Short mmCIF file of C-alpha atoms in Angstrom, two decimals:
data_model
loop_
_atom_site.label_atom_id
_atom_site.label_comp_id
_atom_site.label_asym_id
_atom_site.label_seq_id
_atom_site.Cartn_x
_atom_site.Cartn_y
_atom_site.Cartn_z
CA MET A 1 3.94 21.71 -17.03
CA GLN A 2 5.95 18.78 -17.05
CA ARG A 3 3.29 16.37 -17.87
CA ASN A 4 2.43 18.32 -20.79
CA ARG A 5 5.94 18.46 -21.93
CA LEU A 6 6.18 14.82 -21.79
CA ILE A 7 3.00 14.09 -23.65
CA ALA A 8 4.33 16.86 -26.40
CA LEU A 9 7.48 14.63 -26.37
CA ILE A 10 5.85 11.23 -27.01
CA SER A 11 3.44 12.75 -29.55
CA ALA A 12 6.51 14.05 -31.45
CA GLY A 13 8.14 10.46 -31.11
CA ALA A 14 4.96 8.82 -32.38
CA ALA A 15 4.95 11.07 -35.53
CA GLY A 16 8.76 10.23 -35.96
CA ALA A 17 8.02 6.58 -35.71
CA ALA A 18 5.33 6.81 -38.28
CA ALA A 19 7.40 8.69 -40.55
CA THR A 20 10.19 6.12 -40.07
CA LEU A 21 7.95 3.29 -40.63
CA SER A 22 6.54 4.88 -43.88
CA TRP A 23 10.07 5.51 -45.14
CA LEU A 24 11.10 1.87 -44.38
CA SER A 25 7.95 0.45 -46.19
CA VAL A 26 8.98 2.41 -49.21
CA ARG A 27 12.43 1.52 -48.95
CA GLY A 28 11.31 -2.47 -48.66
CA LEU A 29 13.45 -2.98 -45.38
CA VAL A 30 10.92 -3.50 -42.83
CA ASP A 31 10.90 -7.21 -43.51
CA ARG A 32 14.15 -7.61 -45.07
CA ASN A 33 15.85 -10.90 -44.54
CA ARG A 34 19.43 -10.62 -43.22
CA PRO A 35 21.73 -13.10 -44.50
CA VAL A 36 23.06 -15.75 -41.93
CA SER A 37 26.57 -15.27 -42.88
CA LEU A 38 28.81 -15.00 -46.01
CA ALA A 39 32.10 -15.76 -44.48
CA PRO A 40 32.05 -18.79 -42.11
CA VAL A 41 35.03 -19.57 -40.05
CA ALA A 42 37.61 -21.94 -41.78
CA GLY A 43 38.87 -25.09 -40.44
CA ILE A 44 41.59 -25.07 -38.08
CA ALA A 45 44.74 -23.60 -40.01
CA THR A 46 48.12 -24.47 -39.88
CA SER A 47 51.00 -21.98 -38.23
CA ALA A 48 52.00 -19.02 -40.40
CA LEU A 49 55.02 -18.92 -42.50
CA LYS A 50 56.62 -15.64 -42.00
CA VAL A 51 55.44 -13.02 -39.38
CA ALA A 52 55.50 -9.26 -39.13
CA LEU A 53 54.44 -7.29 -36.07
CA VAL A 54 53.37 -3.48 -36.61
CA VAL A 55 53.63 -1.95 -33.06
CA ASN A 56 52.56 1.55 -32.03
CA PRO A 57 55.33 2.68 -29.86
CA SER A 58 53.13 5.14 -27.86
CA LYS A 59 51.18 2.22 -26.30
CA LEU A 60 52.02 0.69 -23.19
CA GLY A 61 52.79 -3.10 -23.44
CA MET A 62 54.71 -2.77 -26.58
CA ASP A 63 57.71 -4.60 -25.17
CA GLU A 64 55.47 -7.24 -23.87
CA ALA A 65 53.64 -7.78 -27.24
CA ILE A 66 57.07 -7.88 -29.01
CA ALA A 67 58.39 -10.42 -26.66
CA ALA A 68 55.12 -12.57 -26.87
CA VAL A 69 55.19 -12.78 -30.76
CA HIS A 70 58.92 -13.70 -30.49
CA HIS A 71 58.27 -16.47 -28.20
CA VAL A 72 55.22 -17.77 -30.16
CA CYS A 73 57.30 -17.88 -33.29
CA ALA A 74 60.18 -19.46 -31.89
CA GLU A 75 57.88 -22.39 -30.37
CA ALA A 76 56.35 -22.73 -33.87
CA GLY A 77 60.05 -23.24 -35.37
CA LEU A 78 59.41 -19.88 -37.42
CA VAL A 79 62.17 -17.13 -38.03
CA ASP A 80 62.17 -14.16 -35.89
CA PRO A 81 59.20 -11.67 -36.69
CA LEU A 82 59.82 -8.45 -38.34
CA VAL A 83 59.18 -5.83 -36.34
CA TYR A 84 57.83 -2.15 -37.50
CA GLU A 85 57.03 0.95 -35.52
CA THR A 86 54.30 3.15 -36.54
CA THR A 87 54.88 7.09 -36.69
CA VAL A 88 52.51 9.87 -36.39
CA ASP A 89 52.75 10.60 -40.17
CA ASP A 90 52.44 6.75 -40.96
CA PRO A 91 50.02 4.89 -38.62
CA GLY A 92 50.67 1.59 -40.20
CA GLN A 93 50.01 1.55 -43.94
CA GLY A 94 53.55 1.90 -44.71
CA ALA A 95 54.46 -0.75 -42.36
CA ALA A 96 51.99 -3.29 -43.57
CA ARG A 97 53.17 -2.46 -47.11
CA GLU A 98 56.86 -3.28 -46.21
CA ALA A 99 55.66 -6.64 -44.54
CA LEU A 100 53.89 -7.80 -47.90
CA GLU A 101 56.80 -6.92 -49.77
CA ALA A 102 59.12 -9.00 -47.37
CA GLY A 103 56.68 -11.95 -47.93
CA CYS A 104 55.05 -12.08 -44.57
CA ASP A 105 51.81 -14.03 -44.55
CA VAL A 106 50.69 -12.66 -41.27
CA VAL A 107 50.75 -9.20 -40.14
CA ILE A 108 49.97 -8.37 -36.62
CA ALA A 109 48.76 -5.04 -35.36
CA ALA A 110 49.64 -4.19 -31.75
CA GLY A 111 48.19 -1.12 -30.74
CA GLY A 112 44.89 0.93 -30.68
CA ASP A 113 41.98 0.99 -33.15
CA GLY A 114 43.72 3.30 -35.49
CA THR A 115 46.73 1.08 -35.83
CA VAL A 116 44.32 -1.99 -36.43
CA ARG A 117 42.41 -0.11 -39.05
CA ALA A 118 45.58 1.14 -40.71
CA VAL A 119 47.12 -2.24 -41.30
CA ALA A 120 43.57 -3.79 -42.05
CA GLU A 121 43.49 -1.07 -44.90
CA VAL A 122 46.35 -2.59 -46.58
CA LEU A 123 45.77 -6.32 -46.16
CA ARG A 124 42.10 -6.45 -47.25
CA ASP A 125 41.85 -8.06 -50.54
CA THR A 126 45.01 -9.96 -50.25
CA ASP A 127 46.01 -13.46 -48.93
CA ALA A 128 47.96 -12.41 -45.84
CA THR A 129 46.00 -12.58 -42.66
CA LEU A 130 45.69 -9.76 -39.97
CA GLY A 131 46.71 -10.83 -36.19
CA LEU A 132 45.57 -8.47 -33.39
CA ILE A 133 47.03 -7.66 -29.84
CA PRO A 134 45.05 -5.02 -28.50
CA LEU A 135 47.07 -2.16 -26.63
CA GLY A 136 44.64 0.87 -27.13
CA THR A 137 41.96 2.53 -25.12
CA GLY A 138 38.76 1.29 -27.19
CA ASN A 139 40.15 -1.91 -28.86
CA LEU A 140 36.85 -2.09 -30.60
CA LEU A 141 37.72 -5.00 -33.00
CA ALA A 142 39.23 -6.89 -30.36
CA ARG A 143 35.84 -6.89 -28.55
CA ASN A 144 33.85 -7.69 -31.15
CA VAL A 145 35.98 -10.90 -32.29
CA ASP A 146 36.77 -11.92 -28.71
CA VAL A 147 40.49 -11.30 -28.68
CA PRO A 148 41.47 -11.12 -24.97
CA LEU A 149 42.08 -7.49 -23.77
CA GLU A 150 44.38 -8.17 -20.69
CA ASP A 151 46.37 -11.34 -21.92
CA ILE A 152 48.75 -10.44 -24.39
CA ASP A 153 50.32 -13.84 -24.62
CA THR A 154 46.98 -15.39 -25.51
CA ALA A 155 46.33 -12.78 -28.12
CA ALA A 156 50.01 -13.37 -29.66
CA PHE A 157 49.50 -17.10 -29.62
CA GLY A 158 45.82 -16.62 -31.58
CA ALA A 159 47.53 -14.08 -33.96
CA VAL A 160 50.31 -16.36 -35.29
CA ARG A 161 48.65 -20.07 -34.67
CA GLY A 162 45.18 -19.47 -34.60
CA PRO A 163 42.53 -20.71 -37.23
CA VAL A 164 41.73 -18.18 -39.97
CA ARG A 165 38.47 -16.47 -40.23
CA THR A 166 37.30 -13.95 -42.93
CA ILE A 167 35.17 -10.88 -42.15
CA ASP A 168 33.65 -8.05 -43.95
CA THR A 169 35.32 -4.75 -44.03
CA GLY A 170 33.52 -1.27 -44.68
CA SER A 171 34.64 1.21 -47.28
CA ILE A 172 33.83 4.96 -46.70
CA THR A 173 34.49 7.62 -49.19
CA LEU A 174 34.69 11.30 -47.54
CA ASN A 175 33.74 14.32 -49.55
CA HIS A 176 35.79 17.07 -47.91
CA LEU A 177 34.98 20.82 -47.86
CA ASP A 178 37.79 21.54 -50.44
CA GLY A 179 36.11 19.57 -53.04
CA SER A 180 38.53 16.53 -52.57
CA ALA A 181 37.58 13.13 -51.50
CA SER A 182 39.33 10.18 -49.68
CA GLU A 183 38.45 6.58 -49.36
CA HIS A 184 39.25 4.60 -46.10
CA ALA A 185 38.67 1.12 -44.60
CA PHE A 186 36.67 0.65 -41.32
CA LEU A 187 36.21 -2.67 -39.43
CA VAL A 188 33.64 -1.68 -36.67
CA ILE A 189 31.78 1.70 -36.74
CA ALA A 190 32.09 4.89 -38.60
CA GLY A 191 29.80 7.60 -38.52
CA VAL A 192 28.72 11.30 -39.06
CA GLY A 193 27.14 13.65 -36.70
CA THR A 194 27.33 13.99 -32.72
CA ASP A 195 29.27 10.83 -32.59
CA ALA A 196 32.12 12.40 -34.38
CA ASP A 197 31.64 15.59 -32.58
CA VAL A 198 32.32 13.49 -29.42
CA MET A 199 35.55 11.71 -30.84
CA ASP A 200 36.91 15.23 -31.90
CA ASP A 201 36.43 16.90 -28.66
CA THR A 202 37.68 14.13 -26.28
CA ASN A 203 40.18 15.46 -23.94
CA GLU A 204 43.55 13.63 -24.80
CA GLU A 205 44.77 14.14 -21.46
CA LEU A 206 41.89 13.06 -19.53
CA LYS A 207 41.81 9.98 -21.97
CA ALA A 208 45.42 8.89 -21.16
CA LYS A 209 44.18 8.90 -17.32
CA VAL A 210 40.90 7.35 -17.39
CA GLY A 211 40.87 5.53 -20.68
CA TRP A 212 37.52 5.04 -22.74
CA LEU A 213 35.43 6.85 -19.87
CA ALA A 214 36.86 10.30 -21.25
CA TYR A 215 34.42 9.83 -24.21
CA SER A 216 31.67 9.73 -21.64
CA GLU A 217 32.78 13.17 -20.48
CA ALA A 218 32.85 14.60 -24.00
CA GLY A 219 29.54 12.77 -24.57
CA PHE A 220 27.64 14.68 -21.79
CA ARG A 221 28.96 17.92 -23.29
CA HIS A 222 27.58 17.24 -26.53
CA LEU A 223 24.14 16.06 -25.50
CA PRO A 224 22.59 19.43 -26.26
CA GLY A 225 22.39 20.59 -29.53
CA LYS A 226 20.30 20.58 -32.78
CA ARG A 227 19.46 18.05 -35.24
CA LYS A 228 21.04 18.53 -38.76
CA LYS A 229 19.58 17.79 -42.11
CA ILE A 230 20.95 15.14 -44.31
CA SER A 231 19.63 13.38 -47.23
CA ILE A 232 20.44 9.59 -47.57
CA ALA A 233 19.93 6.90 -50.25
CA LEU A 234 20.09 3.23 -49.22
CA ASP A 235 21.12 0.70 -52.01
CA GLY A 236 20.93 3.02 -54.61
CA GLY A 237 17.43 4.03 -53.92
CA SER A 238 15.88 7.45 -53.92
CA GLU A 239 16.98 10.11 -51.50
CA GLN A 240 15.01 10.81 -48.08
CA THR A 241 15.64 13.88 -46.08
CA ARG A 242 15.79 13.44 -42.37
CA SER A 243 16.81 15.52 -39.21
CA VAL A 244 19.46 13.63 -37.17
CA ARG A 245 21.88 14.03 -34.63
CA SER A 246 24.08 10.99 -35.98
CA VAL A 247 24.09 8.46 -38.53
CA LEU A 248 26.48 5.42 -37.63
CA PHE A 249 27.37 2.60 -40.05
CA ALA A 250 28.16 -0.58 -38.26
CA ASN A 251 30.04 -3.49 -39.46
CA CYS A 252 29.71 -4.92 -36.12
CA GLY A 253 28.20 -3.49 -32.85
CA LYS A 254 29.87 -3.98 -29.68
CA LEU A 255 31.37 -0.94 -28.21
CA GLN A 256 32.80 -0.52 -24.45
CA GLY A 257 30.35 -1.81 -22.18
CA LEU A 258 27.45 -1.64 -24.55
CA ASP A 259 26.19 -3.62 -27.56
CA LEU A 260 24.83 -0.85 -29.71
CA VAL A 261 23.88 -2.92 -32.49
CA PRO A 262 23.05 -6.60 -31.35
CA GLU A 263 21.85 -7.91 -34.83
CA ALA A 264 25.21 -6.66 -36.63
CA LYS A 265 27.50 -9.35 -37.47
CA ILE A 266 30.97 -8.90 -38.80
CA ASP A 267 30.72 -11.50 -41.62
CA ASP A 268 26.96 -11.38 -42.66
CA GLY A 269 27.65 -9.20 -46.14
CA VAL A 270 25.83 -6.07 -44.82
CA LEU A 271 26.20 -2.89 -42.85
CA ASP A 272 23.96 -1.83 -39.99
CA VAL A 273 22.93 1.79 -40.44
CA VAL A 274 21.92 3.33 -37.13
CA VAL A 275 20.02 6.78 -37.39
CA LEU A 276 19.90 8.71 -34.10
CA SER A 277 17.33 11.63 -34.03
CA PRO A 278 16.82 12.71 -30.58
CA ARG A 279 15.65 16.17 -29.94
CA SER A 280 16.60 16.56 -26.20
CA ALA A 281 18.63 14.95 -23.52
CA ALA A 282 15.39 12.75 -22.72
CA GLY A 283 15.71 11.22 -26.26
CA TRP A 284 19.31 10.32 -25.65
CA GLY A 285 18.23 8.82 -22.37
CA TRP A 286 15.90 6.74 -24.27
CA ILE A 287 18.43 5.67 -26.60
CA PHE A 288 20.62 4.62 -23.92
CA LEU A 289 17.97 2.58 -21.80
CA LYS A 290 17.15 0.66 -25.02
CA THR A 291 20.76 0.01 -25.65
CA ALA A 292 21.67 -0.92 -22.06
CA PHE A 293 18.93 -3.20 -21.49
CA ARG A 294 18.69 -4.61 -25.18
CA ALA A 295 15.09 -3.79 -25.48
CA ARG A 296 13.66 -5.53 -28.52
CA GLY A 297 10.89 -2.83 -29.10
CA ALA A 298 11.44 0.00 -31.77
CA ILE A 299 11.89 3.55 -30.54
CA PRO A 300 11.12 6.58 -32.77
CA VAL A 301 14.66 8.32 -31.96
CA MET A 302 16.67 5.19 -33.13
CA GLY A 303 16.46 3.18 -36.28
CA PHE A 304 18.11 0.41 -37.72
CA TYR A 305 18.40 -0.32 -41.61
CA PRO A 306 20.57 -3.04 -43.02
CA THR A 307 22.21 -2.10 -46.35
CA ALA A 308 24.95 -3.15 -48.59
CA ALA A 309 25.70 0.39 -49.78
CA LEU A 310 24.33 4.27 -49.15
CA ASN A 311 24.98 7.70 -50.17
CA VAL A 312 24.84 10.54 -47.43
CA ARG A 313 24.50 14.39 -48.39
CA CYS A 314 24.97 16.72 -45.68
CA HIS A 315 22.78 19.94 -45.97
CA GLU A 316 25.78 21.63 -43.80
CA PRO A 317 28.94 20.61 -42.84
CA MET A 318 29.05 17.62 -40.33
CA ASN A 319 31.98 15.90 -38.42
CA THR A 320 32.79 12.22 -39.31
CA GLN A 321 34.97 9.49 -37.45
CA ILE A 322 36.03 6.10 -38.35
CA ASP A 323 36.49 3.34 -35.73
CA GLY A 324 36.63 6.10 -33.08
CA ASP A 325 39.20 8.48 -34.76
CA ALA A 326 37.75 11.83 -35.64
CA THR A 327 38.20 12.49 -39.64
CA GLY A 328 37.04 15.90 -40.16
CA LEU A 329 34.04 17.89 -41.57
CA VAL A 330 32.45 16.54 -44.88
CA THR A 331 29.65 17.67 -47.24
CA GLY A 332 28.70 14.26 -47.94
CA LEU A 333 29.79 10.49 -48.00
CA GLU A 334 29.60 7.11 -49.60
CA VAL A 335 29.81 3.74 -47.42
CA LYS A 336 29.57 0.15 -48.72
CA VAL A 337 30.40 -3.13 -47.56
CA LYS A 338 33.12 -5.22 -48.76
CA PRO A 339 32.11 -8.96 -47.89
CA ALA A 340 34.62 -11.54 -46.68
CA SER A 341 37.50 -9.00 -47.55
CA LEU A 342 39.86 -9.47 -44.75
CA LYS A 343 41.52 -12.63 -43.51
CA MET A 344 42.21 -12.76 -39.61
CA ARG A 345 43.97 -15.31 -37.20
CA LEU A 346 42.05 -15.63 -34.13
CA GLY A 347 42.55 -17.99 -30.89
#
């Protein structure tokens, strides 16, 4: 009986692979050349002129981050940094705007991914640069641009005196159930489907105790479930209907302990769309093994499509997440890349 079930699963996977390949051939993406880089690292930059620090007061390490930035600014002969604290109602956008109005050319985000994204949302398409001191649970952007996670002093030095690098950002417009729409920036990965269900259902008390491992606990609870239909169009092409568990939009690909999208680059001018369509726990296991061992071969339950823009229409409401933050149910969404739209100072 088990052997028959395995054969059936493989046969279904082969059919899915054939359908995926057919779709890609129509879209012209099978042999698409990926740009090498649209936003090369700049030369060694001079020190900042005026620095602001946006801190999340709920995070451990806030006082150390403030002290470290003060120290680096003093060594560089700069005035004391302006310090702003985020609030529940304003996770950082308001503070970043105040910093720009005060003439700051560097705004450092000290907190989790939500704080970083909120500050970056204001800084994109400006001449100001983003600095980064990771104090959160996931610290996804820090992992992808090699900011040290456990060394606040080094992170602070890079944020103030490091060279400037330009990176892409993603832009996602969510179509909400009430008919309204909202636009957001993302830096790492946004998604719709099971990944967002996991973010929405993660136990906050457990997260405070064990960190990012709390996502694993929620993930195991969401392994069972049915696929949902979406209609997706890449780069303005025709819609194709798929049954999926998740669709991810990756600006870069490193998560905690995994390189989910090894080919994704934060400065190549494209997003990497990842379509996950497992039917069972076995399919999720297949995805995990491919990701954990960085296997090169394609598998039918996991497809990768580089694109500059896409539209997704949900046949039933689906949950969304942006850089690990749950953002609610939607009926559809639009995603596009904004090449070289954010400047960062990195050590």
